[in-house]
PDB file of N, CA and C in Angstrom:
ATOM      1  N   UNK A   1      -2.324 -11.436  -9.114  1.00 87.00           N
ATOM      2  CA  UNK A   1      -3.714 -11.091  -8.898  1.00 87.00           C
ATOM      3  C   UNK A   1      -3.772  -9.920  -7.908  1.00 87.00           C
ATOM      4  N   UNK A   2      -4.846  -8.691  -8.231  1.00 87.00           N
ATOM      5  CA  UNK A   2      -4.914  -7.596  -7.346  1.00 87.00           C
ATOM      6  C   UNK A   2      -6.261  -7.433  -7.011  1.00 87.00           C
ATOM      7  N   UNK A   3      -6.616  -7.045  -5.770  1.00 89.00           N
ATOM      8  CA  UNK A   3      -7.879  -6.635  -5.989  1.00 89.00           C
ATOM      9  C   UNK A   3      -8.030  -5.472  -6.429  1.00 89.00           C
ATOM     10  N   UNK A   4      -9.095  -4.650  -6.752  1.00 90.00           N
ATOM     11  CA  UNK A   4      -8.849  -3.180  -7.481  1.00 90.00           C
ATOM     12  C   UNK A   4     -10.628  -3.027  -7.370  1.00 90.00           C
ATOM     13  N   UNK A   5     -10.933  -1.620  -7.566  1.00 91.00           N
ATOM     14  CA  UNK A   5     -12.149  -1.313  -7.611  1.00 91.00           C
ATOM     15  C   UNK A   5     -12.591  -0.951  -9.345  1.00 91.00           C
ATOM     16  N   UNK A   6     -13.450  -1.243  -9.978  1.00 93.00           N
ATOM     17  CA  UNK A   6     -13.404  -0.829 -11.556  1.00 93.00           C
ATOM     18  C   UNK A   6     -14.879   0.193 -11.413  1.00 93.00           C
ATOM     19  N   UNK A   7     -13.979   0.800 -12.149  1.00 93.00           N
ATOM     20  CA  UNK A   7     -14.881   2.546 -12.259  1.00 93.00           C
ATOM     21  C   UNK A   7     -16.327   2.298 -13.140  1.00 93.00           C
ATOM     22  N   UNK A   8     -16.610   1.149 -13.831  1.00 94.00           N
ATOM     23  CA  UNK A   8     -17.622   1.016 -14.566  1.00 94.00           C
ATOM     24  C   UNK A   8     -18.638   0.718 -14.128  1.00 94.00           C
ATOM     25  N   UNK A   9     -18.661   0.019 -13.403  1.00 91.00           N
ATOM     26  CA  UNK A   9     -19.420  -1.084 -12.553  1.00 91.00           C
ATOM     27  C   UNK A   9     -19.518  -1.030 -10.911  1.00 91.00           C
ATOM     28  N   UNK A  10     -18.732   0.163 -10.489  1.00 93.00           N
ATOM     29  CA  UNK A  10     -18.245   0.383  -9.044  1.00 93.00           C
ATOM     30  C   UNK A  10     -18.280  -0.796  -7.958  1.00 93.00           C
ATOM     31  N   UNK A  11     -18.101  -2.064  -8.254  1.00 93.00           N
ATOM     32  CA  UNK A  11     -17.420  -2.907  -7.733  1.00 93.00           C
ATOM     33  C   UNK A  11     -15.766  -2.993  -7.722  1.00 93.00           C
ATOM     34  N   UNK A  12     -15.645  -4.041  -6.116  1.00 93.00           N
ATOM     35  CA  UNK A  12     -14.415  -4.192  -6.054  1.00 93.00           C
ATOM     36  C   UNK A  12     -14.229  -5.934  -6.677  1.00 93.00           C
ATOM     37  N   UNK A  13     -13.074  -5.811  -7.969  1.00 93.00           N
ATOM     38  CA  UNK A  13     -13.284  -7.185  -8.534  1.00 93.00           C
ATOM     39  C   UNK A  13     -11.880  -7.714  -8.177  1.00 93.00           C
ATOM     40  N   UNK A  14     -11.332  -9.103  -8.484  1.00 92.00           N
ATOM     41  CA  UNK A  14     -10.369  -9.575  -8.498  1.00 92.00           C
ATOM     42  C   UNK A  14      -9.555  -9.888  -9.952  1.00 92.00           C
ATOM     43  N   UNK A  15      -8.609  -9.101 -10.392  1.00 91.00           N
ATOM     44  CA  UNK A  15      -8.029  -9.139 -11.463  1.00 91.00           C
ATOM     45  C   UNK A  15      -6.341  -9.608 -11.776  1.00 91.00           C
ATOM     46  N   UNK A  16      -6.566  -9.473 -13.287  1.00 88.00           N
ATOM     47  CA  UNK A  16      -4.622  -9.823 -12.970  1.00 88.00           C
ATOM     48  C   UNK A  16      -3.644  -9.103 -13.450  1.00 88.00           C
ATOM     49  N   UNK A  17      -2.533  -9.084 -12.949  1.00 82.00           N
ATOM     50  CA  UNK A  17      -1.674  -7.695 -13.064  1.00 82.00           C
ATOM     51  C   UNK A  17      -1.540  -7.499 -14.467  1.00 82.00           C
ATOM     52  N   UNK A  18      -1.433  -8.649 -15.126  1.00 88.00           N
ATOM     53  CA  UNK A  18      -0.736  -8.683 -16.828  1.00 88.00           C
ATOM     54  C   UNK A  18      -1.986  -7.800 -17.706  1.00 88.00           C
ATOM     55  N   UNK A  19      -3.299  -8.307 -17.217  1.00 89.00           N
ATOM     56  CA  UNK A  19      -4.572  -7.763 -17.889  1.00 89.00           C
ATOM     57  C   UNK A  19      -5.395  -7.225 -16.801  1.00 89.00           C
ATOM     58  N   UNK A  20      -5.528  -6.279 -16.423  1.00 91.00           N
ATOM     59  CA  UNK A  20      -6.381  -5.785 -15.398  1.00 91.00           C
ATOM     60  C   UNK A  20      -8.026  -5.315 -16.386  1.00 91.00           C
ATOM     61  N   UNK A  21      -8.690  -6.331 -16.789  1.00 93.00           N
ATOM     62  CA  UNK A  21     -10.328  -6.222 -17.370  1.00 93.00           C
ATOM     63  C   UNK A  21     -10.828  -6.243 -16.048  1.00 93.00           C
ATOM     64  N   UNK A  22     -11.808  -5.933 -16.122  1.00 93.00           N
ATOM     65  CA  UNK A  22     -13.069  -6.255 -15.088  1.00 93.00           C
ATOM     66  C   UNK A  22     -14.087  -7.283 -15.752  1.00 93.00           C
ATOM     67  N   UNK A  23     -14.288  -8.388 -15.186  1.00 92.00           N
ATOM     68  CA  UNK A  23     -14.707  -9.519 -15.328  1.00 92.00           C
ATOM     69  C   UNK A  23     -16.838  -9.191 -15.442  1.00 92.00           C
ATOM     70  N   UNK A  24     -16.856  -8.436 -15.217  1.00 93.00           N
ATOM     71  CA  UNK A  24     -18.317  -7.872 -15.610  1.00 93.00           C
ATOM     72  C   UNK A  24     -18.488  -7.473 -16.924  1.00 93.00           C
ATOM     73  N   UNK A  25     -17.648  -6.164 -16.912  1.00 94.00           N
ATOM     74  CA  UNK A  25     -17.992  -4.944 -18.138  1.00 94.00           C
ATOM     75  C   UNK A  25     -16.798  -5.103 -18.926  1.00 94.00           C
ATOM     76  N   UNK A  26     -15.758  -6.142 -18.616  1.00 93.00           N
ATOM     77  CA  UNK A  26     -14.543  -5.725 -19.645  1.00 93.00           C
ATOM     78  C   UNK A  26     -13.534  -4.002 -19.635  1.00 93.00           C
ATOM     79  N   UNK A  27     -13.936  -3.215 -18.973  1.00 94.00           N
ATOM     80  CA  UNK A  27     -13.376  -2.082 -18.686  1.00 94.00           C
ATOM     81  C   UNK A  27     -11.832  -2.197 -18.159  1.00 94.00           C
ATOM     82  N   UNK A  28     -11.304  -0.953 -18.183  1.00 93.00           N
ATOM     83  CA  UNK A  28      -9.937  -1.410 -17.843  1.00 93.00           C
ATOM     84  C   UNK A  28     -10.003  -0.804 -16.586  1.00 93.00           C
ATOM     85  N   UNK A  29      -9.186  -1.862 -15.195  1.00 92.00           N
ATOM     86  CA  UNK A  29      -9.372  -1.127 -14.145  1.00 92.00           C
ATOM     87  C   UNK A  29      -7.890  -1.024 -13.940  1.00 92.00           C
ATOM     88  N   UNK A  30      -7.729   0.350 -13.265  1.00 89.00           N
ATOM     89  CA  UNK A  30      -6.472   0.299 -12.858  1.00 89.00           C
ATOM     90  C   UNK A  30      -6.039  -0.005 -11.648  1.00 89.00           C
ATOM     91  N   UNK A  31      -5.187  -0.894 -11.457  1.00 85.00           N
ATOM     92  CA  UNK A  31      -3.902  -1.615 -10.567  1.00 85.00           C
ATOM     93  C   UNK A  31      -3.345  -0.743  -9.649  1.00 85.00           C
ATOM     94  N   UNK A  32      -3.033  -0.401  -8.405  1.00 77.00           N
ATOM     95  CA  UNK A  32      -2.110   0.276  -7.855  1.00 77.00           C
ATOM     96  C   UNK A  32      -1.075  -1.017  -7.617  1.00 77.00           C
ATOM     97  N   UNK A  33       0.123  -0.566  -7.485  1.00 70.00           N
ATOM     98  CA  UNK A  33       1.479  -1.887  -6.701  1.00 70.00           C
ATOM     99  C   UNK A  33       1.417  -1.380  -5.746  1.00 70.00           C
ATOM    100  N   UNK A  34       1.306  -0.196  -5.474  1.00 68.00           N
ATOM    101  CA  UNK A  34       1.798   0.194  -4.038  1.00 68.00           C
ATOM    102  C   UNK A  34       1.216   0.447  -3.027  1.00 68.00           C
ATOM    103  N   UNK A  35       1.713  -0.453  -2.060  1.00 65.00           N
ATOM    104  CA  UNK A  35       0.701   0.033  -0.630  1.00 65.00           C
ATOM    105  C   UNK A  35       0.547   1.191  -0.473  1.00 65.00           C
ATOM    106  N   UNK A  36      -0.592   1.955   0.431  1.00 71.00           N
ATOM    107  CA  UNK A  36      -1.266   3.192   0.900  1.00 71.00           C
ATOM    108  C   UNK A  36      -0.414   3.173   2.240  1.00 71.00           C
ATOM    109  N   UNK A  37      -0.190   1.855   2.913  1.00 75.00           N
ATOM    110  CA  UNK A  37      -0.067   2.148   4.456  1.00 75.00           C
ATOM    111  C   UNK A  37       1.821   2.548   4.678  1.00 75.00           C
ATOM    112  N   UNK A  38       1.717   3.351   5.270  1.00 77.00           N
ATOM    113  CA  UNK A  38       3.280   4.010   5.456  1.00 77.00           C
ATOM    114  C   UNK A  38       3.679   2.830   6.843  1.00 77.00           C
ATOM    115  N   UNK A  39       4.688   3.030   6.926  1.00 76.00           N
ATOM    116  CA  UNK A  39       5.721   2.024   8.104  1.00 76.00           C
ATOM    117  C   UNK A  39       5.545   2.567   9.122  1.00 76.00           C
ATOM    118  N   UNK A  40       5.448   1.713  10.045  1.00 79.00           N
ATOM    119  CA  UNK A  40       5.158   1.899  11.475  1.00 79.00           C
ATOM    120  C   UNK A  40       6.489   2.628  12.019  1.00 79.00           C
ATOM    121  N   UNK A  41       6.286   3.073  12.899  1.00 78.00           N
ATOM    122  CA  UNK A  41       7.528   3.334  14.175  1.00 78.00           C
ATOM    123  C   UNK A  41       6.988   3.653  15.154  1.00 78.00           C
ATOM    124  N   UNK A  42       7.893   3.316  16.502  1.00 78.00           N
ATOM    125  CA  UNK A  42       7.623   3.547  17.857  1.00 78.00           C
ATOM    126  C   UNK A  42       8.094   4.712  18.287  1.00 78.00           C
ATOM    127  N   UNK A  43       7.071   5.589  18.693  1.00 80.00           N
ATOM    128  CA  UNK A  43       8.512   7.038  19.626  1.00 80.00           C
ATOM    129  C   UNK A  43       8.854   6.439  20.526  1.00 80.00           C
ATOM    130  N   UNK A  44       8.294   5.405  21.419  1.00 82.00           N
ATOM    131  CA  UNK A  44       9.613   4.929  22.716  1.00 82.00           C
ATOM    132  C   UNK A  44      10.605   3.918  22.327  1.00 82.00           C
ATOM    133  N   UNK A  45      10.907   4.072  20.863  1.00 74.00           N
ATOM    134  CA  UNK A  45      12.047   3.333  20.746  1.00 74.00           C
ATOM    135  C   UNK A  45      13.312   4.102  20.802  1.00 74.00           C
ATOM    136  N   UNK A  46      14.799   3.604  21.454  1.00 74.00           N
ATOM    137  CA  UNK A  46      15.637   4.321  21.425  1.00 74.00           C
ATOM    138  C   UNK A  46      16.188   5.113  20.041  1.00 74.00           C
ATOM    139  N   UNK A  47      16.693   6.072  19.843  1.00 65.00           N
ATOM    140  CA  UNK A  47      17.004   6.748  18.629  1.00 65.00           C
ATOM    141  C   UNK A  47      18.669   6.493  18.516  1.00 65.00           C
ATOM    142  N   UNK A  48      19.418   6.331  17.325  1.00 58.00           N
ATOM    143  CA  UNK A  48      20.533   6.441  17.145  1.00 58.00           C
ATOM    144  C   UNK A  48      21.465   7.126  18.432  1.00 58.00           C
ATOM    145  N   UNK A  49      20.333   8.376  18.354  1.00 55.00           N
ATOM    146  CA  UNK A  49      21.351   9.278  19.182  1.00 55.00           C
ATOM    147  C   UNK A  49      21.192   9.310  20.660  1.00 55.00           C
ATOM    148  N   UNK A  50      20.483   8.530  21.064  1.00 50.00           N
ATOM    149  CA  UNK A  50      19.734   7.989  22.860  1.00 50.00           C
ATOM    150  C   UNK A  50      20.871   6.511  22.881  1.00 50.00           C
ATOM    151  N   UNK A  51      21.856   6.443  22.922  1.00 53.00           N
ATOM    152  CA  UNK A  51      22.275   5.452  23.539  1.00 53.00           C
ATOM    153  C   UNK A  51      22.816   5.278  25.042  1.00 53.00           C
ATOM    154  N   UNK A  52      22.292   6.211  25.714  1.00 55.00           N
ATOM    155  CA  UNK A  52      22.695   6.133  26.972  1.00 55.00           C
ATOM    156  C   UNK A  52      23.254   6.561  28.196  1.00 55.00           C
ATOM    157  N   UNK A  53      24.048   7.310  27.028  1.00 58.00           N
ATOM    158  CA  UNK A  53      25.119   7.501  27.689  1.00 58.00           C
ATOM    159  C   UNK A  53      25.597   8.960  27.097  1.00 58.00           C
ATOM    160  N   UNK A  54      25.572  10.060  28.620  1.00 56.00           N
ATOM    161  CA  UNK A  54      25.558  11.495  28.405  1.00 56.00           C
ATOM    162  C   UNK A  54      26.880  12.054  27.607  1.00 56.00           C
ATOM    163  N   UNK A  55      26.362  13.256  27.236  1.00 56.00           N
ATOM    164  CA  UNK A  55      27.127  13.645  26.014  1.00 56.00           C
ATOM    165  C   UNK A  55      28.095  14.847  27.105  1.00 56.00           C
ATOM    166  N   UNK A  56      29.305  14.895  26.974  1.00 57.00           N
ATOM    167  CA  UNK A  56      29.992  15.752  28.040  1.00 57.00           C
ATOM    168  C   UNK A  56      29.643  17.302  27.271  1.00 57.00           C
ATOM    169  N   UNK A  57      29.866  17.106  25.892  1.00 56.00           N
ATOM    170  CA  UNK A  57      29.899  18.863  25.295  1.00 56.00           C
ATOM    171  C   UNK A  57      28.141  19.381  25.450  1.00 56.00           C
TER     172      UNK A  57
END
């Protein structure tokens, strides 16, 4: 089950991946799989290359 917005009816409906209808108008709404939100990271986390300990060259 996805939620999805259907372009017919400009509601956001609850559908299912196998048949994505819109439960109003029957229209086909389309599904994204993939999240929008990108992965977090910290800049004050240490980096590979911050371990500590000074580099002589």
């Amino acid at each position: 089950m996805a939620v999805a917005g259907c372009p017919v009816c400009l509601l956001y409906v609850l559908v299912s991946a196998v048949d994505p209808r819109c439960p109003r108008c029957a229209a086909h709404v389309p599904v994204h799989n993939e999240p929008k939100k990108r992965p977090k990271f910290d800049l004050n986390s240490p980096t590979q290359l911050d371990d500590g300990v000074d580099d002589p060259n």
